Coordinates of C-alpha atoms (C1' of nucleotides) in Angstrom, one line a residue:
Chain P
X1 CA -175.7 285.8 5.0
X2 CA -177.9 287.9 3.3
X3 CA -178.0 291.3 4.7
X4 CA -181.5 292.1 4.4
X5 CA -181.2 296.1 5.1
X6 CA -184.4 297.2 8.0
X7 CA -186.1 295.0 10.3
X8 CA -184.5 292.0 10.1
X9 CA -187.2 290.0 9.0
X10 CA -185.0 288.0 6.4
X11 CA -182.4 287.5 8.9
X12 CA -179.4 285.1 9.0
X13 CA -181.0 284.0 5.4
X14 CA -178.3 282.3 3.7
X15 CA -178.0 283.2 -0.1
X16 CA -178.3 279.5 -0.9
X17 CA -181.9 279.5 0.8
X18 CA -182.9 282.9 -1.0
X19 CA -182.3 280.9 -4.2
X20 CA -184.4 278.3 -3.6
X21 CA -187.3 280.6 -2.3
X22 CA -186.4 282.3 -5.5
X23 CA -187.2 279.3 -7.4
X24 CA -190.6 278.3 -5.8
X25 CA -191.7 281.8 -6.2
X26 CA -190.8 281.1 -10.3
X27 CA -193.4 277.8 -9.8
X28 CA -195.7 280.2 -8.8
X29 CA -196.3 279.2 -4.9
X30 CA -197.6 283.0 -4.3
X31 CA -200.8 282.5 -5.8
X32 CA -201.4 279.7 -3.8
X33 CA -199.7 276.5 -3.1
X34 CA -197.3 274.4 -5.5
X35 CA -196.8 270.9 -5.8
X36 CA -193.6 270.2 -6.2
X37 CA -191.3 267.3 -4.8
X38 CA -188.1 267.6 -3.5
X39 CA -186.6 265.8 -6.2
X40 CA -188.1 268.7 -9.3
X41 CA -186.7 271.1 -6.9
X42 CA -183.7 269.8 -6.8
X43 CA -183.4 269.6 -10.5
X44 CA -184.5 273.2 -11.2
X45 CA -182.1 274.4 -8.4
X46 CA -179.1 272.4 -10.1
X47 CA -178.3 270.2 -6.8
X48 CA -179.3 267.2 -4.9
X49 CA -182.7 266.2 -3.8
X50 CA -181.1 265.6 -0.3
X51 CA -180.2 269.6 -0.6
X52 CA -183.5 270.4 -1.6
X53 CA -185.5 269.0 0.9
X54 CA -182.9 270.5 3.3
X55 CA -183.7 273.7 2.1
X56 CA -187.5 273.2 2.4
X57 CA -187.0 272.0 5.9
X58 CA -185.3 275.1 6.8
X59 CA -187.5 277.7 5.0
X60 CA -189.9 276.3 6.9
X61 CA -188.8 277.1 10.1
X62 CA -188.0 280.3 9.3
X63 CA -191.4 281.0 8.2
X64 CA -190.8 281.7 4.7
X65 CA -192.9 279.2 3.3
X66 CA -195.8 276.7 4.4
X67 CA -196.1 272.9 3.4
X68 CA -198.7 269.9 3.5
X69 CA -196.7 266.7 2.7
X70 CA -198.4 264.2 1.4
X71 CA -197.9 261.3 -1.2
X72 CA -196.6 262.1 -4.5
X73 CA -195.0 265.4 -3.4
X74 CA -196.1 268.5 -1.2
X75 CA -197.8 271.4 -1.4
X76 CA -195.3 274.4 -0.8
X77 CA -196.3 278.4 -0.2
X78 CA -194.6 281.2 0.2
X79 CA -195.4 282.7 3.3
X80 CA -195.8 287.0 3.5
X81 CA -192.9 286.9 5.2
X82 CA -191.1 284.6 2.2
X83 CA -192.8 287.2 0.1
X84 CA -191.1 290.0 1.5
X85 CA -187.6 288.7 1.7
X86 CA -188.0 288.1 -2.2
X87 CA -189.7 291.8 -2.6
X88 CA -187.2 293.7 -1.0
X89 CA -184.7 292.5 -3.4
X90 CA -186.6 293.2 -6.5
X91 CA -187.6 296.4 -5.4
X92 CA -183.5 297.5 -4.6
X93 CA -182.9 296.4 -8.0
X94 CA -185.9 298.0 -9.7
X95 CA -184.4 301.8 -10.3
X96 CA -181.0 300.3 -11.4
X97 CA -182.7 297.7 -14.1
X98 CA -185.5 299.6 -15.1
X99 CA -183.3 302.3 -16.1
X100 CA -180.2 300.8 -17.0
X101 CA -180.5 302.1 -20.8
X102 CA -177.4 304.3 -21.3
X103 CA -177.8 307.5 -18.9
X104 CA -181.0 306.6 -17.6
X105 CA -182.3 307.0 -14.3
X106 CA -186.3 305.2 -13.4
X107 CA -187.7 306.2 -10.0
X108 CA -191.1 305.0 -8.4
X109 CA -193.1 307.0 -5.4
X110 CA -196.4 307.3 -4.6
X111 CA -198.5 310.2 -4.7
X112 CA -200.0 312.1 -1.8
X113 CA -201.2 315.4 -1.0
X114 CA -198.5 317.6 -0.3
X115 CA -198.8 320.9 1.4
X116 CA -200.0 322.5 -2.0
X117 CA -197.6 325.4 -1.3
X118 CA -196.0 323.8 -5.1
X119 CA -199.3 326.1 -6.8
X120 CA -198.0 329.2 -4.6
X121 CA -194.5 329.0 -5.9
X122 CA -195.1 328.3 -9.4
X123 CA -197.1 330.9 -9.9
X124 CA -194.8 333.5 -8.8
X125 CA -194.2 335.3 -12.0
X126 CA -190.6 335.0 -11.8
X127 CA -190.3 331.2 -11.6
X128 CA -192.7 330.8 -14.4
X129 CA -191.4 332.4 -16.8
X130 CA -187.8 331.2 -16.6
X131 CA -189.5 327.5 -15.9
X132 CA -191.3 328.4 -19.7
X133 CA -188.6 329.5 -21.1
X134 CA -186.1 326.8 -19.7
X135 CA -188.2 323.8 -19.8
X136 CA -190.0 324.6 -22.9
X137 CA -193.7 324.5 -21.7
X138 CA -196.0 326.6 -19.3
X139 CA -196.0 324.7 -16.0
X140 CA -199.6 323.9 -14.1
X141 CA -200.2 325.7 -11.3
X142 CA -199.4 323.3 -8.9
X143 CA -196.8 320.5 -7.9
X144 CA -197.9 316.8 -7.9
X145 CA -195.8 315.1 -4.8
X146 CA -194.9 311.6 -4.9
X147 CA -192.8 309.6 -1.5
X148 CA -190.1 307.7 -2.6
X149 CA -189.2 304.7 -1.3
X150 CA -186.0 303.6 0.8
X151 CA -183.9 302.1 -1.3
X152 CA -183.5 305.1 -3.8
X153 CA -181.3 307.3 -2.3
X154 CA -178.0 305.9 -4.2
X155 CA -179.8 306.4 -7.1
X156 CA -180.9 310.2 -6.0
X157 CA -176.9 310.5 -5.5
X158 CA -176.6 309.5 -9.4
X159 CA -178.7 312.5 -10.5
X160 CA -177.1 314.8 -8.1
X161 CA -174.4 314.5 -10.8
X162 CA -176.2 315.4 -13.9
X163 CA -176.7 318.4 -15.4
X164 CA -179.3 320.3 -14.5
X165 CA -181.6 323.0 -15.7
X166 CA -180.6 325.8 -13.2
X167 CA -183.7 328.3 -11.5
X168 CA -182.8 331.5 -10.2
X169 CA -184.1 333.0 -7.1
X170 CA -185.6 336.4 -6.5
X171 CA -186.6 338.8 -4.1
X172 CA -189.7 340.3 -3.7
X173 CA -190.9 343.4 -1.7
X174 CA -191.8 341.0 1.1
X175 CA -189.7 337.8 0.9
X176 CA -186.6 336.2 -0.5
X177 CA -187.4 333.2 -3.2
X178 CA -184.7 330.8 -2.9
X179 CA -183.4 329.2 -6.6
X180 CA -183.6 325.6 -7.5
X181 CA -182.9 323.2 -10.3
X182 CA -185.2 320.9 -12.7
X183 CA -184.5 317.7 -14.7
X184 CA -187.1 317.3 -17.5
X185 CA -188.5 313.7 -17.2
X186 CA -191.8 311.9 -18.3
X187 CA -194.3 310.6 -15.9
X188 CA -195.4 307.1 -16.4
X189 CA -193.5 307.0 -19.9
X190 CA -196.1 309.2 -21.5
X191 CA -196.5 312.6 -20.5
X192 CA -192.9 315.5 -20.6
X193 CA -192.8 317.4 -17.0
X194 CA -189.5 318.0 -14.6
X195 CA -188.1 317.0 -10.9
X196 CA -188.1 320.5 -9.4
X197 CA -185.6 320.4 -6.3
X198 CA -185.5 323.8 -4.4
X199 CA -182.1 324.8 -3.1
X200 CA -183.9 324.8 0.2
X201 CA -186.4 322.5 0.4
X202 CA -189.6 322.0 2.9
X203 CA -189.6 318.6 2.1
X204 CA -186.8 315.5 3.3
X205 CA -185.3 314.2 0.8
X206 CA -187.7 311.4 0.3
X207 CA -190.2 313.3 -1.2
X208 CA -189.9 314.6 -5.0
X209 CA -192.3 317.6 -6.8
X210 CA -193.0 317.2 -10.3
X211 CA -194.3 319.7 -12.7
X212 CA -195.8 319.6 -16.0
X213 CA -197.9 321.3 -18.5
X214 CA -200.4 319.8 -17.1
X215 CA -203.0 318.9 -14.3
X216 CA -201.1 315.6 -13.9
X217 CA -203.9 313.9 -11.0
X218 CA -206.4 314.5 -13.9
X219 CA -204.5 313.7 -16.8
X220 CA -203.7 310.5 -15.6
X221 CA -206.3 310.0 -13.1
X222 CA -204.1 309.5 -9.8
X223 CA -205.3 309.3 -6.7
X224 CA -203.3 309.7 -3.2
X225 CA -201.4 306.3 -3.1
X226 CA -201.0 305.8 -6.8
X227 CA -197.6 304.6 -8.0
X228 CA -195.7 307.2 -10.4
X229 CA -192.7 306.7 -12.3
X230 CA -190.6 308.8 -13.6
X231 CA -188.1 308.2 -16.3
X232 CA -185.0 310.7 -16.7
X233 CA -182.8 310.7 -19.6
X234 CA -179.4 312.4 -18.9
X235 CA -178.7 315.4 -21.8
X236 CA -176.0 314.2 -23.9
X237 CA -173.4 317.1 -22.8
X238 CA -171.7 318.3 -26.0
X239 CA -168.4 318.9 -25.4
X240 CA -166.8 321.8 -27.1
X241 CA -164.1 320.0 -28.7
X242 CA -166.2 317.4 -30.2
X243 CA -166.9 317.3 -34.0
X244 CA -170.1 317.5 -35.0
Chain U
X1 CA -175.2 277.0 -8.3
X2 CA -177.5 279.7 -9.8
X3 CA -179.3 277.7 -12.2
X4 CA -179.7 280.8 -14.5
X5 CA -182.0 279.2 -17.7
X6 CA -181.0 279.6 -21.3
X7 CA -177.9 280.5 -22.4
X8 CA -175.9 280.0 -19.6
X9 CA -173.9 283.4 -19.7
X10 CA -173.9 283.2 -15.5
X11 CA -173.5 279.2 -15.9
X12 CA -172.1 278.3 -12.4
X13 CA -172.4 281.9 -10.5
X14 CA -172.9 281.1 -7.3
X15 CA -175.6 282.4 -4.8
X16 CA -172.8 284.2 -2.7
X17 CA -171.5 286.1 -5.8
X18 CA -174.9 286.8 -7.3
X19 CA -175.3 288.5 -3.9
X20 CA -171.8 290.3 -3.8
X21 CA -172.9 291.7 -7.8
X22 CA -176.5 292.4 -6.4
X23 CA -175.1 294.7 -3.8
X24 CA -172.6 296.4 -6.1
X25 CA -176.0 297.6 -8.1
X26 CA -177.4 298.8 -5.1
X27 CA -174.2 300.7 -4.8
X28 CA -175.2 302.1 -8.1
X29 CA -171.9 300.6 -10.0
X30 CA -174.2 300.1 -13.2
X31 CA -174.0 304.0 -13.7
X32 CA -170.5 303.9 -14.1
X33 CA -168.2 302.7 -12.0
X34 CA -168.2 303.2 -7.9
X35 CA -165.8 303.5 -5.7
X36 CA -165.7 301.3 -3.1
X37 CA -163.0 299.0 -0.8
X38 CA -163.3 295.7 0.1
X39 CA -163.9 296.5 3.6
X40 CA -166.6 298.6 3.0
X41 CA -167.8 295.9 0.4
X42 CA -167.7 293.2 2.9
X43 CA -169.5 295.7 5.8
X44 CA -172.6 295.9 3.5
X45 CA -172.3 292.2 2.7
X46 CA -171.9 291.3 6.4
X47 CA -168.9 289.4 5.7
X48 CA -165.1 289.5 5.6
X49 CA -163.0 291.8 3.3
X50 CA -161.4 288.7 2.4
X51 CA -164.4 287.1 1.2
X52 CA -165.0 290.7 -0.2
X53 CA -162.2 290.7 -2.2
X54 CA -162.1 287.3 -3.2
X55 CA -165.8 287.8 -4.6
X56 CA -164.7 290.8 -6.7
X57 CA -161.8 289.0 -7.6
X58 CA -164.0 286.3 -8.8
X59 CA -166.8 288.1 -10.4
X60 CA -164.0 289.9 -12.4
X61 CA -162.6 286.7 -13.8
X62 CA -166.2 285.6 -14.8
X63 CA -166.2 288.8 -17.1
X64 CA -169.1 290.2 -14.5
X65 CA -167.7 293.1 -13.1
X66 CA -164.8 295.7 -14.4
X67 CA -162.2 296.8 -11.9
X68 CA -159.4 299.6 -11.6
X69 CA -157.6 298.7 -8.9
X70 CA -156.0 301.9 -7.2
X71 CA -154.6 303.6 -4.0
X72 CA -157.5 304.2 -1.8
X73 CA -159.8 302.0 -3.2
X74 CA -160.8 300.4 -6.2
X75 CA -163.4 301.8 -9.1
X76 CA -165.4 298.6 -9.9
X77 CA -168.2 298.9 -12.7
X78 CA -170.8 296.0 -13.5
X79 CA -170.4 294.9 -17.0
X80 CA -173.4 294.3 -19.7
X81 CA -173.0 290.4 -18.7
X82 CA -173.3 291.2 -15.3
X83 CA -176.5 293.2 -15.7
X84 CA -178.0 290.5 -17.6
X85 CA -177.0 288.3 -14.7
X86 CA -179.0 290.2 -12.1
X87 CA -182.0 291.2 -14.9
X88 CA -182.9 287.6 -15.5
X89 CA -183.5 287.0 -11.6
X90 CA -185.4 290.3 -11.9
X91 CA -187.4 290.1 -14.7
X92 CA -187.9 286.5 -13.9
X93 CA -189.2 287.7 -10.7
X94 CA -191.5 290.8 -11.5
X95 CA -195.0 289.4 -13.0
X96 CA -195.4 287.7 -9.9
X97 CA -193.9 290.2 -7.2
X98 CA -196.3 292.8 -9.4
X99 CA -199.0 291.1 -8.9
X100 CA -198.8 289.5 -5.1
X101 CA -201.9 291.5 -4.2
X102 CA -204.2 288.2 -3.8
X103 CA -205.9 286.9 -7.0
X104 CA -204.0 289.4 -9.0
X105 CA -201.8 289.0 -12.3
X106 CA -200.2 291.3 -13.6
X107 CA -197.9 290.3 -17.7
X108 CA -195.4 292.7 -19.4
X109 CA -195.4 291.9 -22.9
X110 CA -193.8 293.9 -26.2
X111 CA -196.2 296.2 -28.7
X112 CA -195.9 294.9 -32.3
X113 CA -197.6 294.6 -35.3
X114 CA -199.8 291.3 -36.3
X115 CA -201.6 290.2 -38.9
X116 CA -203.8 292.5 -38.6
X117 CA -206.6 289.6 -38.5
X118 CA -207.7 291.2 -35.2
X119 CA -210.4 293.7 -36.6
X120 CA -211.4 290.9 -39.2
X121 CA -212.6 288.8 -36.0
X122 CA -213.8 291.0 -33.4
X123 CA -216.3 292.8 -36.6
X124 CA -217.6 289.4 -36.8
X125 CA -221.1 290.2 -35.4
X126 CA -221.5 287.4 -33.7
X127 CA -218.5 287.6 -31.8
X128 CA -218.9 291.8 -31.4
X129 CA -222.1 290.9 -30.0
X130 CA -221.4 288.4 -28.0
X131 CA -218.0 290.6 -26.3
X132 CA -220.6 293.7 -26.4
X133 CA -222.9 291.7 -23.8
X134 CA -220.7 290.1 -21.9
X135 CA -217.3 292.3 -21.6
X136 CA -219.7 295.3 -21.0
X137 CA -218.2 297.5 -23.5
X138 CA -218.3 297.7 -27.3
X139 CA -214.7 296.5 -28.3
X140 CA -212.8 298.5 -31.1
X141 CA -212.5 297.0 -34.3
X142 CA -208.6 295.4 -33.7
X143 CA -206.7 293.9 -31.5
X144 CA -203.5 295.2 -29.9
X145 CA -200.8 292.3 -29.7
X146 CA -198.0 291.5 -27.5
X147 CA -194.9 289.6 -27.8
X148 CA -194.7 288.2 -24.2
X149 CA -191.6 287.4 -22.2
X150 CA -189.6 284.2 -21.5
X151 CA -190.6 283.8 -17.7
X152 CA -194.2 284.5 -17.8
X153 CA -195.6 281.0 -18.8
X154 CA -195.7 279.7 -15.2
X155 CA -198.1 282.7 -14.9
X156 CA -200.1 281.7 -18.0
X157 CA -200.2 278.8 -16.2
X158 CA -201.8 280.0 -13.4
X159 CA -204.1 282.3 -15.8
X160 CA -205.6 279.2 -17.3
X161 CA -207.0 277.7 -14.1
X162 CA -209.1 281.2 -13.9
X163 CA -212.7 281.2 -14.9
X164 CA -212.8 283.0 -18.5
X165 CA -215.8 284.6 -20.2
X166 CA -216.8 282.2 -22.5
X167 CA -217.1 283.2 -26.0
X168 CA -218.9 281.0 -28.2
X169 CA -218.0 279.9 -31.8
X170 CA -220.0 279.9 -34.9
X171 CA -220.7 279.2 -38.4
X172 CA -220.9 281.4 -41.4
X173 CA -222.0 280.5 -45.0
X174 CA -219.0 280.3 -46.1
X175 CA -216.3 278.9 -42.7
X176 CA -216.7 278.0 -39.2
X177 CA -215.5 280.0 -36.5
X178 CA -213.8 278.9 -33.4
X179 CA -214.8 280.0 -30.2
X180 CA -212.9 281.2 -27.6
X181 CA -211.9 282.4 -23.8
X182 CA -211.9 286.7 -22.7
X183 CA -210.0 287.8 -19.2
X184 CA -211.5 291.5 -18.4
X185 CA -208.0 293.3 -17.7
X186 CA -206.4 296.8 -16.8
X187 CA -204.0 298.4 -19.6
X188 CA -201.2 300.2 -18.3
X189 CA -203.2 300.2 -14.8
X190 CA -205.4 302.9 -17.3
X191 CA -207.8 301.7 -19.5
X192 CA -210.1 298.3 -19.2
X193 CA -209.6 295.9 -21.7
X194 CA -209.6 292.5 -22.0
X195 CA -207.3 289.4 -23.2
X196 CA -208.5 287.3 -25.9
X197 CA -207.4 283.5 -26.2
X198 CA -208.8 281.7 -29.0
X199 CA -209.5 278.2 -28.3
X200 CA -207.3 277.6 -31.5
X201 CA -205.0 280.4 -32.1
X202 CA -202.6 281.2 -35.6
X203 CA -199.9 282.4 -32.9
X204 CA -198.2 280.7 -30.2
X205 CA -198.2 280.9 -26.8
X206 CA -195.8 283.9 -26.5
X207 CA -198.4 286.4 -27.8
X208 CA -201.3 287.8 -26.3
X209 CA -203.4 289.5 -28.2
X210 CA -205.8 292.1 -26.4
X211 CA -208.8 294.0 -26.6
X212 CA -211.0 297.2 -25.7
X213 CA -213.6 299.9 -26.1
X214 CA -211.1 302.3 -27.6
X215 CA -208.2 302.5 -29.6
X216 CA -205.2 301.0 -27.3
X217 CA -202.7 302.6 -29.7
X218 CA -203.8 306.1 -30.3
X219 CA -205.4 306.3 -26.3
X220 CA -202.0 305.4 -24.7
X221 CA -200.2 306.3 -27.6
X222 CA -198.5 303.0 -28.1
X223 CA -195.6 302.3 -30.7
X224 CA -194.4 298.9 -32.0
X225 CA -191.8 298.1 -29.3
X226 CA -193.1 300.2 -26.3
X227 CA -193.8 297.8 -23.5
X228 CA -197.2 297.7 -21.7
X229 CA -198.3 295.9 -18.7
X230 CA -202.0 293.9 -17.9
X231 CA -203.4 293.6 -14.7
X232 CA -205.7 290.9 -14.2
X233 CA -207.7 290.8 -11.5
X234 CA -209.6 287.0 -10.3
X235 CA -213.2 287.6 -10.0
X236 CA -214.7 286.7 -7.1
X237 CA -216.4 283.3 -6.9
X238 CA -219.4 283.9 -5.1
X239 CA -219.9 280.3 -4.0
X240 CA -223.9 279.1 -4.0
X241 CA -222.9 278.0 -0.2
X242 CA -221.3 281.4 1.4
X243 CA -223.6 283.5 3.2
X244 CA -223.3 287.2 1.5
Chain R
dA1 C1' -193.0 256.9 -5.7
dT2 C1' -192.1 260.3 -1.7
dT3 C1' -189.2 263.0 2.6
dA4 C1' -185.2 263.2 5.3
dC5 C1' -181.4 261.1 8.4
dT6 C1' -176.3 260.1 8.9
dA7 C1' -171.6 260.1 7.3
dG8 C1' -168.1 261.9 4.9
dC9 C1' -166.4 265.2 1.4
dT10 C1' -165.9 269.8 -0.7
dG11 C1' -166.0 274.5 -1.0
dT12 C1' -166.5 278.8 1.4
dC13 C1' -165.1 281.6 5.2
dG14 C1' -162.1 284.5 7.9
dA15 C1' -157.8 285.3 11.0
dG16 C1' -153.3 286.2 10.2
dT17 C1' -150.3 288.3 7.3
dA18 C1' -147.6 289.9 3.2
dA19 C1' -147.1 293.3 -0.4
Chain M
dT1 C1' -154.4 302.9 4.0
dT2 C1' -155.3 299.4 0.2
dT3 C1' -155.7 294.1 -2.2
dA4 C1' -155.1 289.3 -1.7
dC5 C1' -152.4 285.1 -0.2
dT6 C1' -152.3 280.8 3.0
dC7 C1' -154.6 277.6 5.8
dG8 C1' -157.3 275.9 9.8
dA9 C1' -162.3 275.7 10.8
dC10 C1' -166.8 274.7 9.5
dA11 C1' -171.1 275.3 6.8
dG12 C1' -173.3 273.2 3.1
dC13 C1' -173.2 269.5 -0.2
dT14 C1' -173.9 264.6 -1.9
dA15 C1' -174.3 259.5 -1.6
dG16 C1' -176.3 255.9 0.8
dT17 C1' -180.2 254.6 3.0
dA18 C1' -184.3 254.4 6.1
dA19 C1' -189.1 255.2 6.7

DNA sequence: ATTACTAGCTGTCGAGTAA
DNA sequence: TTTACTCGACAGCTAGTAA
């Protein structure tokens, strides 16, 4: 079976019938429906037309896709809920292909308005000018917050192992400022900024701040709901016994 | 079987394994290798650990996976054939999970350097004019071209039963020249733009060559290489019948 | 040409168990 | 604790065939 993780829509969804949903959504039965016999089917999925049509029968009934038979072949349509079962897989695998380059780590969210306490803490003199000096640029005064999705939390484990840029905390006359860390990244593969995760942080864990040297909402016109990626690239660590 | 086209590097992987590697990327094993026992294996598969094991087992053999067996576990790692396993389902799936808002496609295709003919075309006056009028903007003098992937002709496919903006040929003194089909599109989900198809086109079918009111290269800062995505949207076909 | 039923075969599964 | 073998049970497959 299929474990699809959640609600369950998907299941009891054998891995032989995610293939051949697979398939018809490669024929291109979500923007609209497909004619296809059971026979093409059959030869795409590399088994019997007997098999096919079983398959079809079945998705069916689950829901996953709609048909109209008629002569010469039927009409076949992924359903939302067929949509959904192929969806969630893609989007588990999205962070682990996207950034499977050699020590790279691709993470998608979606922007809303935080509590815009990010401009309040960035500002504090002391975490500005280590974040200048460590990160290399002069950080906007303010945070741009983006809600991950579900399935990234394996991949937030990864990055818990990488270096990172360490930020100190301070006290002032009123308060205690607790320290963080930063990972330099670049938002939607074009402009430099940095995760900053506090030691202690307001937010769960699904939620990431991002900083850059700029206003990034403006820069790259984003409005609340807005997907954001960010692409990490771990620092090559040079060893102290390696040559040079 | 998992039909998986071309080359036939996961020739004969079946559904259940593709599933038992899929999981073992969720697990993260592409960033080096995971820990993990069969038991728990099989607990996120929903099956036995003796189906667990047999799968790794398996998926080993095939040259898929890497595995340390030790005490406690064993450290399994997905190898670069088994990445390319799961990317071709995912890639093969993306242009249309991308774009499965309705009446929406969306292409990934590769920046790279033509013949350069672009600019020759669209300064054609009577083409400039023609795009000017009916794209809306006045397009910059080249074209930005992209090598398209292997899975995305079904989706051309689809593209072609659209309704295009029509752009009409003509004849110098000197040659005639061809008319040809625009799609008004989204660059990068950024900047508007729009595909060109020329009724008769030097390249083939994997290219798309693309246009808009400013300089896609310099404005998004594109190199030869970088990949960049188009998001077509199907304009509404406000029927004579439908009452507004 | 289709789709899909029945019958029999094959491959996958999982309990028991060994190492 | 692990991994993985044997083997009985059965899910899924294909050939033949009907509609």
């Amino acid at each position: 079976m299929v474990e699809l993780s959640g609600d369950g829509s998907g299941e009891g969804l054998s891995p032989y019938l995610w293939f051949t949903l697979y398939e018809l959504l490669l024929l291109g039965a979500v923007s609209g429906a497909v004619g296809i016999s059971t026979t093409r089917l059959a030869g795409l999925l590399g088994c019997s037309q007997q098999s096919a049509s079983r398959h079809l029968k079945l998705l069916e009934e689950m829901g996953l896709v709609s048909r109209r038979l008629g002569a010469g072949g039927s009409l076949v349509g992924i359903t939302g809920a067929g949509l959904d079962v192929l969806s969630e897989v893609y989007f588990a695998m999205k962070g682990w292909i996207e950034g499977s380059g050699e020590g790279t780590l691709v993470f998608e969210g979606i922007v809303f308005s935080g509590m815009s306490q990010g401009s309040y803490y960035v500002s504090q003199p002391f975490y500005r000018g280590q974040l200048r000096e460590k990160l290399g640029f002069d950080p906007f005064l303010g945070t741009l917050n983006l809600r991950m999705g579900e399935g990234y939390l394996e991949q937030r484990r990864v990055l818990e192992g990488w270096p990172a840029i360490r930020i100190e905390g301070f006290r002032s006359e009123d308060r205690a400022f607790g320290g963080g860390r930063c990972y330099p990244l670049l938002v939607n593969d074009e402009v430099e900024g940095a995760l900053v995760v506090a030691d202690r942080t307001a937010y769960d864990l699904s939620v990431m701040e991002v900083i850059a040297p700029v206003n990034l909402r403006e820069r790259l016109g984003l409005e609340d709901g807005d997907t954001v990626r960010l692409t990490l690239q771990m620092p090559d660590i040079v060893s102290p016994e390696a040559d040079g």
